[in-house]
CSV table of C-alpha atoms and ligand atoms in Angstrom, one decimal:
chain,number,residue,atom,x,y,z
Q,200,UNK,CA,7.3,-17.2,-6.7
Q,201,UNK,CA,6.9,-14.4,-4.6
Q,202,UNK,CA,3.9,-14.1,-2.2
Q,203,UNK,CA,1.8,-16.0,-5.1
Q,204,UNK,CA,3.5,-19.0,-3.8
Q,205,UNK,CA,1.9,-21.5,-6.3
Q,206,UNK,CA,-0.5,-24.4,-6.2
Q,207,UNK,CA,-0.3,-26.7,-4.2
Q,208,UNK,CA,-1.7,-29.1,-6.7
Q,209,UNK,CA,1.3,-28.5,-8.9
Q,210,UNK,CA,3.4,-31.1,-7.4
Q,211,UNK,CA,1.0,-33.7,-7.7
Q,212,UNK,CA,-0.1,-33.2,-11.1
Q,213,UNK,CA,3.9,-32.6,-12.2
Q,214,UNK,CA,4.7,-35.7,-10.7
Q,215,UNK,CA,1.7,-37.7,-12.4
Q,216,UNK,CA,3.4,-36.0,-15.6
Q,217,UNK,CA,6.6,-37.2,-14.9
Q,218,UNK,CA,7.9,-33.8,-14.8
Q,219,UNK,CA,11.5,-32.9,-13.5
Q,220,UNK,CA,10.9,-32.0,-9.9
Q,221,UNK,CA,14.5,-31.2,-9.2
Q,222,UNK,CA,15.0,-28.2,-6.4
Q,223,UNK,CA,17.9,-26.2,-6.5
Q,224,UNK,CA,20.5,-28.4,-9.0
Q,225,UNK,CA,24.5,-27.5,-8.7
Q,226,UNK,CA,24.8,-24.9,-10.9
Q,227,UNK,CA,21.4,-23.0,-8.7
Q,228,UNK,CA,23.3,-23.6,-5.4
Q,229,UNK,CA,26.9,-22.2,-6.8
Q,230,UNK,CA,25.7,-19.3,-8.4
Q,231,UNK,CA,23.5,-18.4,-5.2
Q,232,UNK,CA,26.8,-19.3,-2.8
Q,233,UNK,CA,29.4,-17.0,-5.2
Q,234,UNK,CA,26.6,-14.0,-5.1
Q,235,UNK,CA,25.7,-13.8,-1.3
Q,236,UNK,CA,29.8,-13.6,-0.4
Q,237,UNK,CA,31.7,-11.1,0.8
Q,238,UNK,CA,33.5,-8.3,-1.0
Q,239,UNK,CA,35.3,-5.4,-0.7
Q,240,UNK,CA,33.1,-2.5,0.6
Q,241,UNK,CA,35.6,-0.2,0.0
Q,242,UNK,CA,35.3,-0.3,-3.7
Q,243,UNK,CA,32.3,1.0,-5.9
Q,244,UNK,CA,32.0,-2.4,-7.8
Q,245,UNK,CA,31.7,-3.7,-3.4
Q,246,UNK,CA,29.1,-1.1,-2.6
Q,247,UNK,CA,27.4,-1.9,-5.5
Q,248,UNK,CA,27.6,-5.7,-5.0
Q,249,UNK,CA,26.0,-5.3,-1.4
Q,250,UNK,CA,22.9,-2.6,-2.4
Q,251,UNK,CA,21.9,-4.7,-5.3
Q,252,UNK,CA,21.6,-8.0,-2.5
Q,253,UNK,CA,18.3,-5.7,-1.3
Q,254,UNK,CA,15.2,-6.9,-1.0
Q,255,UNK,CA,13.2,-5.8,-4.1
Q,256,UNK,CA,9.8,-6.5,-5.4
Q,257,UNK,CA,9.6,-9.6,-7.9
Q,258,UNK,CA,13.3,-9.1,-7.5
Q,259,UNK,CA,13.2,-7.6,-10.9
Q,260,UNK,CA,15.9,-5.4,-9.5
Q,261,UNK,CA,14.4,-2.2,-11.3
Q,262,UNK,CA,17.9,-0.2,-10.0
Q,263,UNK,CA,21.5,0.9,-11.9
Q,264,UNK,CA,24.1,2.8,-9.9
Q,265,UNK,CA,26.3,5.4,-11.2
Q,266,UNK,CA,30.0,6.4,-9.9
Q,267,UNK,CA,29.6,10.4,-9.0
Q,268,UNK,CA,32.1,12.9,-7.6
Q,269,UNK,CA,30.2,12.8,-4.5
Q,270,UNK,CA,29.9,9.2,-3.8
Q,271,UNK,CA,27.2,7.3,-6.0
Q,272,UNK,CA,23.7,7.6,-7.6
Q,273,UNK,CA,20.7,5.0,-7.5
Q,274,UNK,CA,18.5,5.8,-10.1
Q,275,UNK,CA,15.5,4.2,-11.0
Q,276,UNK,CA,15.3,1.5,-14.3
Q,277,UNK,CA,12.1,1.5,-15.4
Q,278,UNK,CA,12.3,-0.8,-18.1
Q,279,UNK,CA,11.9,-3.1,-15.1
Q,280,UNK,CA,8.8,-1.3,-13.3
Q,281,UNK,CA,5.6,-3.2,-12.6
Q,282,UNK,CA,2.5,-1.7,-14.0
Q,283,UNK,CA,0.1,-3.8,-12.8
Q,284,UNK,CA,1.1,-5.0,-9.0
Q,285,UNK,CA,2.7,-1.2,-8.6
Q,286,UNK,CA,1.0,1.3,-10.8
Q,287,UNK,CA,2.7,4.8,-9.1
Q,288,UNK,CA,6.2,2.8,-9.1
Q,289,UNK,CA,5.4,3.0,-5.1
Q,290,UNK,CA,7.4,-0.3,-5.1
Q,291,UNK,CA,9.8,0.6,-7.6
Q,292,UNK,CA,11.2,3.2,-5.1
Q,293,UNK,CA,10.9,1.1,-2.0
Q,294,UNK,CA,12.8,-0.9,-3.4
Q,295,UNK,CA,16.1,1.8,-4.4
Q,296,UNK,CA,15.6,2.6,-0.8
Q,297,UNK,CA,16.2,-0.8,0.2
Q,298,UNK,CA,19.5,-0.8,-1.8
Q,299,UNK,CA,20.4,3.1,-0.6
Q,300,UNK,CA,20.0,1.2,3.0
Q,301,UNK,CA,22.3,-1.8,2.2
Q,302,UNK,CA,25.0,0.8,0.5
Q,303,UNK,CA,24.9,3.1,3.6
Q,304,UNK,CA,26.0,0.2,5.7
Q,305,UNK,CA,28.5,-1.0,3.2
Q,306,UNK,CA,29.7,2.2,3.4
Q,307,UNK,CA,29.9,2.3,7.2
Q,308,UNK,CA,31.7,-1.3,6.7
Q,309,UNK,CA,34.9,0.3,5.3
Q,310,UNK,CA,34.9,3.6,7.2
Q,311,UNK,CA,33.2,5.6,5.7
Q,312,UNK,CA,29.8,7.9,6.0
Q,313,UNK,CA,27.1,8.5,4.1
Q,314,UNK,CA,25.1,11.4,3.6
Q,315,UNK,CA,21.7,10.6,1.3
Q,316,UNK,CA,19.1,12.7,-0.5
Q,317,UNK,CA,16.4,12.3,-2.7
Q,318,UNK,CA,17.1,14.1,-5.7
Q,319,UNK,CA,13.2,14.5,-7.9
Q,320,UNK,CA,14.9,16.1,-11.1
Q,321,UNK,CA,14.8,13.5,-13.8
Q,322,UNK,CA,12.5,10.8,-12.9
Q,323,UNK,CA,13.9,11.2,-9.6
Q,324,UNK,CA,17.4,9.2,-8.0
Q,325,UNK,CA,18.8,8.6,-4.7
Q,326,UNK,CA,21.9,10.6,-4.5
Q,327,UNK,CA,24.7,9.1,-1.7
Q,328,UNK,CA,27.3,11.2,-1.0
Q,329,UNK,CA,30.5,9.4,0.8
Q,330,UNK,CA,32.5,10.9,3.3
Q,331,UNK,CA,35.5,9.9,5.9
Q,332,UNK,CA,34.3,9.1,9.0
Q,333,UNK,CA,31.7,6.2,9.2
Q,334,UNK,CA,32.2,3.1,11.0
Q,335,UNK,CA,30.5,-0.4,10.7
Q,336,UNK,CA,27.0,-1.0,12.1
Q,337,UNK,CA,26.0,-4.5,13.0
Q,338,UNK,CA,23.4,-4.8,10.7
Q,339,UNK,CA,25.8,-4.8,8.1
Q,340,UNK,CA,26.9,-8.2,8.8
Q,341,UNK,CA,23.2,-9.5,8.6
Q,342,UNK,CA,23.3,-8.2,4.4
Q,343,UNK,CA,24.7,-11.8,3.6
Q,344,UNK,CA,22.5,-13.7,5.9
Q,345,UNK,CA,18.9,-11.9,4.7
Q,346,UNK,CA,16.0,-13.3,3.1
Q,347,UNK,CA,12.4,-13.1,2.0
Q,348,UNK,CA,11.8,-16.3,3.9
Q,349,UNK,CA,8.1,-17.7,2.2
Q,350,UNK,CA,8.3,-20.8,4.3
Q,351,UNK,CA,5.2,-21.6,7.0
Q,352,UNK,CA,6.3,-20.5,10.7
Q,353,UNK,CA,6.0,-22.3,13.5
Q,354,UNK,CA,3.7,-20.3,15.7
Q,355,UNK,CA,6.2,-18.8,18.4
Q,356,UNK,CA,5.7,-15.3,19.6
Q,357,UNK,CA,8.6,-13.3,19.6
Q,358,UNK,CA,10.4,-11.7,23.0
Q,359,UNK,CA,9.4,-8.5,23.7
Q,360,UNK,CA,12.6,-7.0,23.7
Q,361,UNK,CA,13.2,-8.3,20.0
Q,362,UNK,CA,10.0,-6.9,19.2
Q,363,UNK,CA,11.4,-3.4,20.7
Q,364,UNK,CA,14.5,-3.7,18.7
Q,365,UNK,CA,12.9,-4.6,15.7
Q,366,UNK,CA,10.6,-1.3,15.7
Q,367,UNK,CA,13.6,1.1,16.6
Q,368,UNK,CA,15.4,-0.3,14.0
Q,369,UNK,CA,13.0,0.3,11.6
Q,370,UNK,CA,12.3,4.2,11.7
Q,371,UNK,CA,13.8,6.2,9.1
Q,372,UNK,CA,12.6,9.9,8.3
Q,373,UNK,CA,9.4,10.1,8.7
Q,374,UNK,CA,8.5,6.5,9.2
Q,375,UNK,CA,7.0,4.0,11.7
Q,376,UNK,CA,6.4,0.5,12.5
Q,377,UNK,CA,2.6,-0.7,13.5
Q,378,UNK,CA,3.2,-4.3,15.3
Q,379,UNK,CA,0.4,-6.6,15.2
Q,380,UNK,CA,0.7,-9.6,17.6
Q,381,UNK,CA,-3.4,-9.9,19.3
Q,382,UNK,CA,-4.7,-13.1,17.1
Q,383,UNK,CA,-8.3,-11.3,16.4
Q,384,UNK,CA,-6.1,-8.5,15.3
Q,385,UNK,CA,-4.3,-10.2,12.9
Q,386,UNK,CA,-7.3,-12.4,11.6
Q,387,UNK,CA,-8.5,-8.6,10.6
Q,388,UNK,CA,-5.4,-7.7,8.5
Q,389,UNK,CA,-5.3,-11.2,7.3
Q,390,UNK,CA,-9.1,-10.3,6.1
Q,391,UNK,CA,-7.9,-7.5,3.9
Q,392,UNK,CA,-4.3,-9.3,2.6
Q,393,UNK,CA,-6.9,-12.3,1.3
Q,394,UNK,CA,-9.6,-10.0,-0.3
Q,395,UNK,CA,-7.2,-7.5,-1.6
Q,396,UNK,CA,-5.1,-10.5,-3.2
Q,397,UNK,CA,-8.3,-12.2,-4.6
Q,398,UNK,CA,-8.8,-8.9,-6.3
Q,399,UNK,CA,-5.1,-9.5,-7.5
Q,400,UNK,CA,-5.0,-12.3,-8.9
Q,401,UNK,CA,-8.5,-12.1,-10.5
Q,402,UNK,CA,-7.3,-10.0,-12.7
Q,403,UNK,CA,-6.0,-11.3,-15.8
Q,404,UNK,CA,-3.1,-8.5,-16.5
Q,405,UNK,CA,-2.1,-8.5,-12.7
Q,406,UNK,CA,-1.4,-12.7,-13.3
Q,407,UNK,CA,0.5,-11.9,-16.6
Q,408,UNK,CA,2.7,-9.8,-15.3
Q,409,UNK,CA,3.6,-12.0,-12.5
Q,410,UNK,CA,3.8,-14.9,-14.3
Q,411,UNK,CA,6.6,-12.8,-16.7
Q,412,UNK,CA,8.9,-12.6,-13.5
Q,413,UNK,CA,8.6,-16.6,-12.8
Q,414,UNK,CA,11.4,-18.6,-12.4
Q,415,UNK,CA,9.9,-22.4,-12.8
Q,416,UNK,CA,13.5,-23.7,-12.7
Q,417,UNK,CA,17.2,-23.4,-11.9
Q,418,UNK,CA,18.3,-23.4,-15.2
Q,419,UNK,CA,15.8,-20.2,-15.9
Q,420,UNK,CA,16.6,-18.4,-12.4
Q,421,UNK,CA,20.4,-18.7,-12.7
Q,422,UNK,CA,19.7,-17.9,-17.0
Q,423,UNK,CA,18.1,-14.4,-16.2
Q,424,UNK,CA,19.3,-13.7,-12.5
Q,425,UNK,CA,16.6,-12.1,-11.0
Q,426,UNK,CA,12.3,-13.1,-10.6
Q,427,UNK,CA,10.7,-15.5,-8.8
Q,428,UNK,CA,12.4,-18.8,-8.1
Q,429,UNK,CA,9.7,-21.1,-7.2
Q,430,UNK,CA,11.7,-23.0,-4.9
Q,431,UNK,CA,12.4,-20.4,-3.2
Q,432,UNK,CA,8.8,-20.3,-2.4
Q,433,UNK,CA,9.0,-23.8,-1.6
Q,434,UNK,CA,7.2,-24.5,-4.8
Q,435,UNK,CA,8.4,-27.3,-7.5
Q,436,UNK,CA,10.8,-26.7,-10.2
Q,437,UNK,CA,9.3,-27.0,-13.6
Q,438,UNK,CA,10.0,-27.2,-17.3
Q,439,UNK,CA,9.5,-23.6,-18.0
Q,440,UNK,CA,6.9,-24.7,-20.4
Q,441,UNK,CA,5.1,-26.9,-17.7
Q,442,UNK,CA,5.6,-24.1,-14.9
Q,443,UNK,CA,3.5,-21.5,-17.0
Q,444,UNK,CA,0.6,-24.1,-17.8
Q,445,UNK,CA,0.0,-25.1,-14.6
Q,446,UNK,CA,0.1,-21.5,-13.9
Q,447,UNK,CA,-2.7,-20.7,-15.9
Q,448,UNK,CA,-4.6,-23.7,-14.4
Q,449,UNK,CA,-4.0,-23.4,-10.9
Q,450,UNK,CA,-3.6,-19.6,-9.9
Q,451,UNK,CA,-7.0,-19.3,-8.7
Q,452,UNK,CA,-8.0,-16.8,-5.8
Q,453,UNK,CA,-8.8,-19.7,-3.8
Q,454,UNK,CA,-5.8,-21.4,-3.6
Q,455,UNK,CA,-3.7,-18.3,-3.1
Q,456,UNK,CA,-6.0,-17.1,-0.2
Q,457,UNK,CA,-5.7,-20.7,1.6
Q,458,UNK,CA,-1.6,-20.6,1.2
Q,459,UNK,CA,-2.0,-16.9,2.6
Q,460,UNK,CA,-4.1,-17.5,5.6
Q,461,UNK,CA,-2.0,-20.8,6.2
Q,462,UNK,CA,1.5,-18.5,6.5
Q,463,UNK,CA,-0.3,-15.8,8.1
Q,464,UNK,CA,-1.2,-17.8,11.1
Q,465,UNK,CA,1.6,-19.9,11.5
Q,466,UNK,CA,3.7,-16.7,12.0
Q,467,UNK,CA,4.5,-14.6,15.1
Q,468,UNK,CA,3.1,-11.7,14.1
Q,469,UNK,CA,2.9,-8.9,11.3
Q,470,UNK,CA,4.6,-5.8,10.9
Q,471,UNK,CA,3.0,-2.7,9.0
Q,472,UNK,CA,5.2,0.0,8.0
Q,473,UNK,CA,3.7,3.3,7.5
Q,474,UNK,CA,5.1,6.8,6.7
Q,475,UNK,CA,4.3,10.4,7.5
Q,476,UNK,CA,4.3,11.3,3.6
Q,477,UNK,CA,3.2,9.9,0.7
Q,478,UNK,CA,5.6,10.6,-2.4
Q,479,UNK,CA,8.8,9.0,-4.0
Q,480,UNK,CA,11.0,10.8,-1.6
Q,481,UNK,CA,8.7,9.1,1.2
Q,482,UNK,CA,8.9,5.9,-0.5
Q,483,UNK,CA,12.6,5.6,-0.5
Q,484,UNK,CA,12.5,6.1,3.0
Q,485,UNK,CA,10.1,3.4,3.7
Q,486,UNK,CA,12.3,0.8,1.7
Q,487,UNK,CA,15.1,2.3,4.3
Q,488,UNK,CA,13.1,1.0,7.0
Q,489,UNK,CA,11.9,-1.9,5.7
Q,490,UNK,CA,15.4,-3.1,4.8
Q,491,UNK,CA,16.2,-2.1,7.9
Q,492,UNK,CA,13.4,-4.0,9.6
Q,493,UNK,CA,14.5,-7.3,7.6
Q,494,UNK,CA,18.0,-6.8,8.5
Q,495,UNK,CA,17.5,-6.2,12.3
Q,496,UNK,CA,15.1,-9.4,12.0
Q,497,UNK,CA,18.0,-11.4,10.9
Q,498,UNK,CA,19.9,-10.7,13.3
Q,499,UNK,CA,17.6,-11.4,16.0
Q,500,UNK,CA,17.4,-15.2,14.0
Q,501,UNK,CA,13.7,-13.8,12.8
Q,502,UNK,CA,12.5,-14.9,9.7
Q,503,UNK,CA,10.3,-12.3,8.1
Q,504,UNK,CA,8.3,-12.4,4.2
Q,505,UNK,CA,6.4,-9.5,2.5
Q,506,UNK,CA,2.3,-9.5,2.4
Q,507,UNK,CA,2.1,-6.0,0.4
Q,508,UNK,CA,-1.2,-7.2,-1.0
Q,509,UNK,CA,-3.2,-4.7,0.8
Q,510,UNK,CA,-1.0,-1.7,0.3
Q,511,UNK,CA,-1.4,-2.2,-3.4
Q,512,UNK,CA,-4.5,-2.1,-3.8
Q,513,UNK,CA,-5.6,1.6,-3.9
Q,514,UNK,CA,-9.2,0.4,-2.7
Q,515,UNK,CA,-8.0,-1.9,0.0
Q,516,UNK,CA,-5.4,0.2,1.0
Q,517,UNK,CA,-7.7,2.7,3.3
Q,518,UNK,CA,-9.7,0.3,4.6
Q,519,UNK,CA,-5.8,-1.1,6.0
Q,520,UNK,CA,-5.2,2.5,7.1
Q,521,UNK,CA,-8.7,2.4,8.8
Q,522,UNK,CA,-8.1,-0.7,10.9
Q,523,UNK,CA,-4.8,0.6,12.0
Q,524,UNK,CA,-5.7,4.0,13.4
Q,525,UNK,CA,-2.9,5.6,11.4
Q,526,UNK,CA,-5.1,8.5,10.3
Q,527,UNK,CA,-3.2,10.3,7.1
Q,528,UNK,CA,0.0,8.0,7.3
Q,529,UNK,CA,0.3,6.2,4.3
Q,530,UNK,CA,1.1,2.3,5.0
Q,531,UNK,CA,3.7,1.3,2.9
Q,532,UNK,CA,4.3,-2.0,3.0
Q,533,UNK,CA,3.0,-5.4,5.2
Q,534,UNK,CA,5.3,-8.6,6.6
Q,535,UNK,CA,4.7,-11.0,8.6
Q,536,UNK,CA,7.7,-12.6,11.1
Q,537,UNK,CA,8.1,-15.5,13.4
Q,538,UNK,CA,10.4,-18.4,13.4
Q,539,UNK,CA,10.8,-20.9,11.0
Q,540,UNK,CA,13.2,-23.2,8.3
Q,541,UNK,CA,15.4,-21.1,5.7
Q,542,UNK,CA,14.5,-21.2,2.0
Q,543,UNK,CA,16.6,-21.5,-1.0
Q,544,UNK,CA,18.5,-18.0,-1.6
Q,545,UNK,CA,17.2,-15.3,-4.3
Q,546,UNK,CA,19.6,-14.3,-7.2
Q,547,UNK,CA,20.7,-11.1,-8.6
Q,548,UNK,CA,22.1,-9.9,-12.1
Q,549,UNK,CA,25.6,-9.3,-12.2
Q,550,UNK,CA,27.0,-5.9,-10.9
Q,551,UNK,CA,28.3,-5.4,-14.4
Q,552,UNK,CA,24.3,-5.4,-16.0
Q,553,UNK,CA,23.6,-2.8,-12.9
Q,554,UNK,CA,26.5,-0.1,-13.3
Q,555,UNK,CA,25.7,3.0,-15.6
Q,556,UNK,CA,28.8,5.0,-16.9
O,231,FMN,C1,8.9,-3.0,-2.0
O,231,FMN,C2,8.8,-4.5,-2.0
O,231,FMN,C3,7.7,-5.2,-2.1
O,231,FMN,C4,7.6,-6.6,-2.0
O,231,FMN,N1,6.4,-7.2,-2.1
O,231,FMN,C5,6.4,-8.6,-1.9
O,231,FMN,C6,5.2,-9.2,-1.8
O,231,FMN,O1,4.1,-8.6,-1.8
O,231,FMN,N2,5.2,-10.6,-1.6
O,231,FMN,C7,6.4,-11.3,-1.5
O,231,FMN,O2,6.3,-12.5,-1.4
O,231,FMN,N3,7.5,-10.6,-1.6
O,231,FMN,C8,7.6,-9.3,-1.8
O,231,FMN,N4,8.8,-8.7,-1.7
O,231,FMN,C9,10.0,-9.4,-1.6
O,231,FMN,C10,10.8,-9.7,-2.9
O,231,FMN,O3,10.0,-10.5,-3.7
O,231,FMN,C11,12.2,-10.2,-2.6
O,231,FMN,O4,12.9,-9.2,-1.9
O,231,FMN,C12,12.9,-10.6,-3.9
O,231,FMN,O5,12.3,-11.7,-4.5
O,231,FMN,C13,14.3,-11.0,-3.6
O,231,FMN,O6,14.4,-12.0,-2.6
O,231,FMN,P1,15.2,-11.8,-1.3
O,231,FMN,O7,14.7,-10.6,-0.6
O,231,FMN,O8,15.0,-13.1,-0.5
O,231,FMN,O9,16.7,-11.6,-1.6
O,231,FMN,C14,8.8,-7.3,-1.8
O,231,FMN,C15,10.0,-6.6,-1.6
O,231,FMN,C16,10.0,-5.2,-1.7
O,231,FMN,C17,11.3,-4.4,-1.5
């Protein structure tokens, strides 16, 4: 379940209970092997395939793409927005930029380039317009390979020419990448991730909404094809029933901070991205990046997870912008990297529940 990787008193009480503690069962692992597979990038339905296997937040996917003249449009579904964890839809637009990233490359995979532009009419798309002469970019071949890893690190520093490639990799428009490696230093953004997620998941709407996007079990993440699988958190799989009452029991600030802090300083280092603008047109360009960022990380055989706590929370968000020195930039979103085991693989919808006529 996302970053509010649950409880680790969960597993005990489930297994006192008797209840099904079965990871990923056959049907999780074939539907997660068919979806992060190759296809043809020369084809819309391929383009499409490889943008919608973006990062995303909750993974509620909040995207449909459209076949234009020009290439193809992302626009925004806001039937899947997130009120409470992403009041301005900051996320929401991250996260078509993260897509817009993947389809560039795609696009780049079978020859083609591609030319992109915000478009704010409407309630604002990402319009891609497809031309002749691209050619592949290595980062394309990190798409199937990429994850939100939420597994603990094991404390190695990264090289400093990885750290180099991972901040040129990551600047898109009018964004930059803050690196945070000096321990004190990161025990002050850890600081604001814990009281900014305490504030979080204090708040009773904040926790409902979150808990709408759980996935306790295969059966439900492979059922809906997008939210939170909890063992891809490396949480336990639960009756659906089970999951949501032990949800309500044990997602307490405390226990969240203690995982946080835990992850936080078992990994390598974090990674702020920050932008010149604020604005969708800014944001899209952030999830660019930060795609970007995750891809380049993958590559390298870094395993990177998303700690946006303090960026969305408008009070705790300054205070972040404060400690950084970034004077007006807007931080956009928070990760931490370092080394560490893989985690079970996210799922998608299928392409057909994401293309628009
Ligand atoms: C804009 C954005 C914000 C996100 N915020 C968080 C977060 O705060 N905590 C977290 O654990 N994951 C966060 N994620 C990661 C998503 O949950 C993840 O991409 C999604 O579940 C799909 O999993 P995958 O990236 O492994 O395919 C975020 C992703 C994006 C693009």
């Amino acid at each position: 379940m996302r970053r509010r990787t649950l409880l680790t008193g969960v597993a005990a009480a489930a297994a006192a209970g008797g209840a099904s503690m079965l990871a990923s069962g056959p049907d999780y692992q074939e539907a997660a092997a068919a979806l992060w597979s190759a296809r043809d990038p020369a084809s819309f339905e391929g383009l499409v395939h490889y943008a919608s296997l973006a990062a995303n937040s909750h993974n509620s996917q909040p995207w449909r793409f459209r076949k234009t003249t020009e290439g193809v449009t992302i626009l925004p579904d806001l039937a899947r927005a997130l009120p409470e964890a992403d009041g301005d839809n900051h996320h929401l637009f991250a996260s078509l930029g993260c897509a817009a990233e993947n389809l560039v490359l795609a696009a780049g995979a079978s020859g083609r380039s591609a030319a992109l532009v915000f478009d704010p009419s409407g309630g604002g798309s990402v319009r891609i317009a497809l031309g002749h002469a691209g050619e592949k970019h290595p980062l394309f071949d990190a798409i199937l390979e990429r994850q939100c890893t939420r597994s603990a690190y094991d404390g190695r520093t990264v090289p400093a020419p990885d750290l180099a490639r991972l901040a040129a990799a990551t600047k898109v428009g009018g964004t930059d990448i803050t690196i945070v490696e000096d321990r004190a230093r990161v025990e002050q953004v850890l600081e604001l991730i814990l009281l900014a997620d305490a504030a979080q998941v204090s708040n009773p709407a904040f926790a409902a909404e979150l808990k709408s996007w759980l996935r306790f079990n295969a059966r439900a993440a492979v059922a809906s094809g997008d939210g939170l699988y909890s063992a891809a958190s490396g949480n336990p799989t639960l009756p659906t029933f089970l999951g949501r009452f032990m949800f309500d029991r044990f997602f307490t600030p405390e226990r969240e901070n203690d995982r946080y802090a835990g992850q936080v300083r078992s990994s390598a280092g974090l990674a702020v991205i920050h932008s010149e603008g604020d604005g969708p047109a800014h944001w899209v360009d952030a999830g660019r990046a930060c795609q970007r960022f995750a891809l380049q990380a993958t590559a390298l055989g870094i395993r990177h997870a998303h700690l946006n706590q303090p960026v969305e929370v408008a009070s705790v968000r300054p205070q972040l912008q404060a400690l950084l020195g970034l004077g007006g930039r807007r931080p956009d979103m928070v990760l931490r990297f370092g080394y560490g085991p893989a985690m079970p693989r996210s799922l998608r919808r299928p392409i057909s529940a994401v293309i628009e006529a």
